[in-house]
């Protein structure tokens, strides 16, 4: 599971400088986080530095880490302005942008809880506005126009469309997330997400044949060093104030713990099928919080399987191809009945399971890749081209994915 962190943007007009955002992004990259995030939310950050300012500083100060830009809603009327901001970020970051689009409304209504956003607009109309806005936004990013605002701005041509992660928890939001291949509800527990995963998978399979879109969420975090006691944790009041009317829900999900306990929460989200967990920290203490979160992430990785993806076959449509992601459990030692050469192969895709012949071919490839290792291998994600898929490509994909995972483990790296 990828772990991202929010940039230290102060709420309600606090001081925030470009050098602070750059320093935070550089440290996040050094600590191995996947992404840094900032959101445009006028209800909670009036007069604060906007997200594009913060993320632009982060982008130019780093080379690898992704920059996540959150917006409450998108409408066709707002698409022009948003396209300009996205083009600016894509140019500054060399295509490292992630876009998260909220749904507006409250949690009780099945919306996203973006306080003060489109409060007088019904869910259906808000959804239609979002769909029209995203369609126009995608079209604008394929055109040439001045990015950055004002006369003399640099011309940006055909800016890549970033991965689009859809907020909201209603059926309409899930359908939209399935179409865009990414879901990002805010303030969701691991149990909530594990329960929603089958529905999301089914919607994606029905619309585009994609078994499993990505799933992300964000949680508030206030960590304290091991052995220091909870009294040394930073105050979470300012952090929770970001959530407005949803402060009670945020408080219930707040990770207020030492790194080992936080690692257990991270593991729970990973096992629920979450692909990305974004951590929000008290602004004043971001340096310590980043360090402690990195410790928790490392502890979590040591308890989780290695995840490996392999693509096999011919993508031209002549020979068929398959893309699978496998979780390979770490060696736990040989228990009773676990001699060399034994293994378990688990295909827990539920209603979206592979056809028997493909699953058998994949298992055969897994067995070849294990070469006698006693492991458990789980299918995390599988993609099938229904017309061209054949058993040989699944066998090859399984073998390559396991071989890569074992090689990464032996080299002491994480995937």
mmCIF file with all atom_site columns, N, CA, C and O in Angstrom, residues 38-39 54 80 113 129 132 165 171 191 244 258 264 267 350:
data_model
loop_
_atom_site.group_PDB
_atom_site.id
_atom_site.type_symbol
_atom_site.label_atom_id
_atom_site.label_alt_id
_atom_site.label_comp_id
_atom_site.label_asym_id
_atom_site.label_entity_id
_atom_site.label_seq_id
_atom_site.pdbx_PDB_ins_code
_atom_site.Cartn_x
_atom_site.Cartn_y
_atom_site.Cartn_z
_atom_site.occupancy
_atom_site.B_iso_or_equiv
_atom_site.pdbx_formal_charge
_atom_site.auth_seq_id
_atom_site.auth_comp_id
_atom_site.auth_asym_id
_atom_site.auth_atom_id
_atom_site.pdbx_PDB_model_num
ATOM 1  N N  . UNK A 1 38  ? -2.468  18.445  -1.010  1.00 0.00 ? 38  UNK A N  1
ATOM 2  C CA . UNK A 1 38  ? -3.064  19.704  -0.564  1.00 0.00 ? 38  UNK A CA 1
ATOM 3  C C  . UNK A 1 38  ? -4.399  19.845  -1.275  1.00 0.00 ? 38  UNK A C  1
ATOM 4  O O  . UNK A 1 38  ? -4.570  19.363  -2.399  1.00 0.00 ? 38  UNK A O  1
ATOM 5  N N  . UNK A 1 39  ? -5.337  20.500  -0.619  1.00 0.00 ? 39  UNK A N  1
ATOM 6  C CA . UNK A 1 39  ? -6.686  20.622  -1.175  1.00 0.00 ? 39  UNK A CA 1
ATOM 7  C C  . UNK A 1 39  ? -7.149  22.062  -1.174  1.00 0.00 ? 39  UNK A C  1
ATOM 8  O O  . UNK A 1 39  ? -6.841  22.827  -0.256  1.00 0.00 ? 39  UNK A O  1
ATOM 9  N N  . UNK A 1 54  ? 1.178   25.638  -2.897  1.00 0.00 ? 54  UNK A N  1
ATOM 10 C CA . UNK A 1 54  ? 1.924   24.681  -2.077  1.00 0.00 ? 54  UNK A CA 1
ATOM 11 C C  . UNK A 1 54  ? 2.470   23.538  -2.916  1.00 0.00 ? 54  UNK A C  1
ATOM 12 O O  . UNK A 1 54  ? 3.636   23.145  -2.786  1.00 0.00 ? 54  UNK A O  1
ATOM 13 N N  . UNK A 1 80  ? -12.624 25.443  -16.729 1.00 0.00 ? 80  UNK A N  1
ATOM 14 C CA . UNK A 1 80  ? -11.578 26.227  -17.379 1.00 0.00 ? 80  UNK A CA 1
ATOM 15 C C  . UNK A 1 80  ? -10.509 26.656  -16.381 1.00 0.00 ? 80  UNK A C  1
ATOM 16 O O  . UNK A 1 80  ? -9.301  26.516  -16.639 1.00 0.00 ? 80  UNK A O  1
ATOM 17 N N  . UNK A 1 113 ? -18.945 15.260  2.411   1.00 0.00 ? 113 UNK A N  1
ATOM 18 C CA . UNK A 1 113 ? -18.722 16.026  3.610   1.00 0.00 ? 113 UNK A CA 1
ATOM 19 C C  . UNK A 1 113 ? -17.859 17.248  3.408   1.00 0.00 ? 113 UNK A C  1
ATOM 20 O O  . UNK A 1 113 ? -17.267 17.737  4.351   1.00 0.00 ? 113 UNK A O  1
ATOM 21 N N  . UNK A 1 129 ? -23.520 17.732  -12.492 1.00 0.00 ? 129 UNK A N  1
ATOM 22 C CA . UNK A 1 129 ? -22.562 18.820  -12.677 1.00 0.00 ? 129 UNK A CA 1
ATOM 23 C C  . UNK A 1 129 ? -21.126 18.284  -12.661 1.00 0.00 ? 129 UNK A C  1
ATOM 24 O O  . UNK A 1 129 ? -20.275 18.714  -13.450 1.00 0.00 ? 129 UNK A O  1
ATOM 25 N N  . UNK A 1 132 ? -20.357 16.459  -15.991 1.00 0.00 ? 132 UNK A N  1
ATOM 26 C CA . UNK A 1 132 ? -20.133 17.414  -17.080 1.00 0.00 ? 132 UNK A CA 1
ATOM 27 C C  . UNK A 1 132 ? -18.805 18.143  -16.895 1.00 0.00 ? 132 UNK A C  1
ATOM 28 O O  . UNK A 1 132 ? -18.069 18.380  -17.858 1.00 0.00 ? 132 UNK A O  1
ATOM 29 N N  . UNK A 1 165 ? -9.278  10.463  -8.899  1.00 0.00 ? 165 UNK A N  1
ATOM 30 C CA . UNK A 1 165 ? -9.791  9.699   -7.772  1.00 0.00 ? 165 UNK A CA 1
ATOM 31 C C  . UNK A 1 165 ? -11.061 10.385  -7.274  1.00 0.00 ? 165 UNK A C  1
ATOM 32 O O  . UNK A 1 165 ? -11.045 11.570  -6.935  1.00 0.00 ? 165 UNK A O  1
ATOM 33 N N  . UNK A 1 171 ? -24.033 5.399   -4.131  1.00 0.00 ? 171 UNK A N  1
ATOM 34 C CA . UNK A 1 171 ? -23.929 4.532   -5.314  1.00 0.00 ? 171 UNK A CA 1
ATOM 35 C C  . UNK A 1 171 ? -23.497 5.324   -6.541  1.00 0.00 ? 171 UNK A C  1
ATOM 36 O O  . UNK A 1 171 ? -22.725 4.840   -7.368  1.00 0.00 ? 171 UNK A O  1
ATOM 37 N N  . UNK A 1 191 ? -13.017 -1.171  7.903   1.00 0.00 ? 191 UNK A N  1
ATOM 38 C CA . UNK A 1 191 ? -14.193 -2.046  7.754   1.00 0.00 ? 191 UNK A CA 1
ATOM 39 C C  . UNK A 1 191 ? -15.147 -1.502  6.703   1.00 0.00 ? 191 UNK A C  1
ATOM 40 O O  . UNK A 1 191 ? -15.716 -2.266  5.904   1.00 0.00 ? 191 UNK A O  1
ATOM 41 N N  . UNK A 1 244 ? -14.893 20.394  10.068  1.00 0.00 ? 244 UNK A N  1
ATOM 42 C CA . UNK A 1 244 ? -16.153 21.103  10.235  1.00 0.00 ? 244 UNK A CA 1
ATOM 43 C C  . UNK A 1 244 ? -17.211 20.270  10.920  1.00 0.00 ? 244 UNK A C  1
ATOM 44 O O  . UNK A 1 244 ? -17.036 19.789  12.040  1.00 0.00 ? 244 UNK A O  1
ATOM 45 N N  . UNK A 1 258 ? 1.470   5.462   19.227  1.00 0.00 ? 258 UNK A N  1
ATOM 46 C CA . UNK A 1 258 ? 2.887   5.292   18.955  1.00 0.00 ? 258 UNK A CA 1
ATOM 47 C C  . UNK A 1 258 ? 3.047   4.599   17.608  1.00 0.00 ? 258 UNK A C  1
ATOM 48 O O  . UNK A 1 258 ? 2.094   3.990   17.101  1.00 0.00 ? 258 UNK A O  1
ATOM 49 N N  . UNK A 1 264 ? -0.255  -1.022  13.072  1.00 0.00 ? 264 UNK A N  1
ATOM 50 C CA . UNK A 1 264 ? -1.363  -1.983  13.070  1.00 0.00 ? 264 UNK A CA 1
ATOM 51 C C  . UNK A 1 264 ? -2.567  -1.425  12.320  1.00 0.00 ? 264 UNK A C  1
ATOM 52 O O  . UNK A 1 264 ? -3.263  -2.157  11.607  1.00 0.00 ? 264 UNK A O  1
ATOM 53 N N  . UNK A 1 267 ? -1.771  -1.587  8.597   1.00 0.00 ? 267 UNK A N  1
ATOM 54 C CA . UNK A 1 267 ? -1.928  -2.964  8.124   1.00 0.00 ? 267 UNK A CA 1
ATOM 55 C C  . UNK A 1 267 ? -3.407  -3.287  7.928   1.00 0.00 ? 267 UNK A C  1
ATOM 56 O O  . UNK A 1 267 ? -3.795  -3.937  6.939   1.00 0.00 ? 267 UNK A O  1
ATOM 57 N N  . UNK A 1 350 ? -13.872 -13.190 -5.460  1.00 0.00 ? 350 UNK A N  1
ATOM 58 C CA . UNK A 1 350 ? -15.321 -13.247 -5.310  1.00 0.00 ? 350 UNK A CA 1
ATOM 59 C C  . UNK A 1 350 ? -16.029 -13.411 -6.638  1.00 0.00 ? 350 UNK A C  1
ATOM 60 O O  . UNK A 1 350 ? -15.671 -14.254 -7.463  1.00 0.00 ? 350 UNK A O  1
#
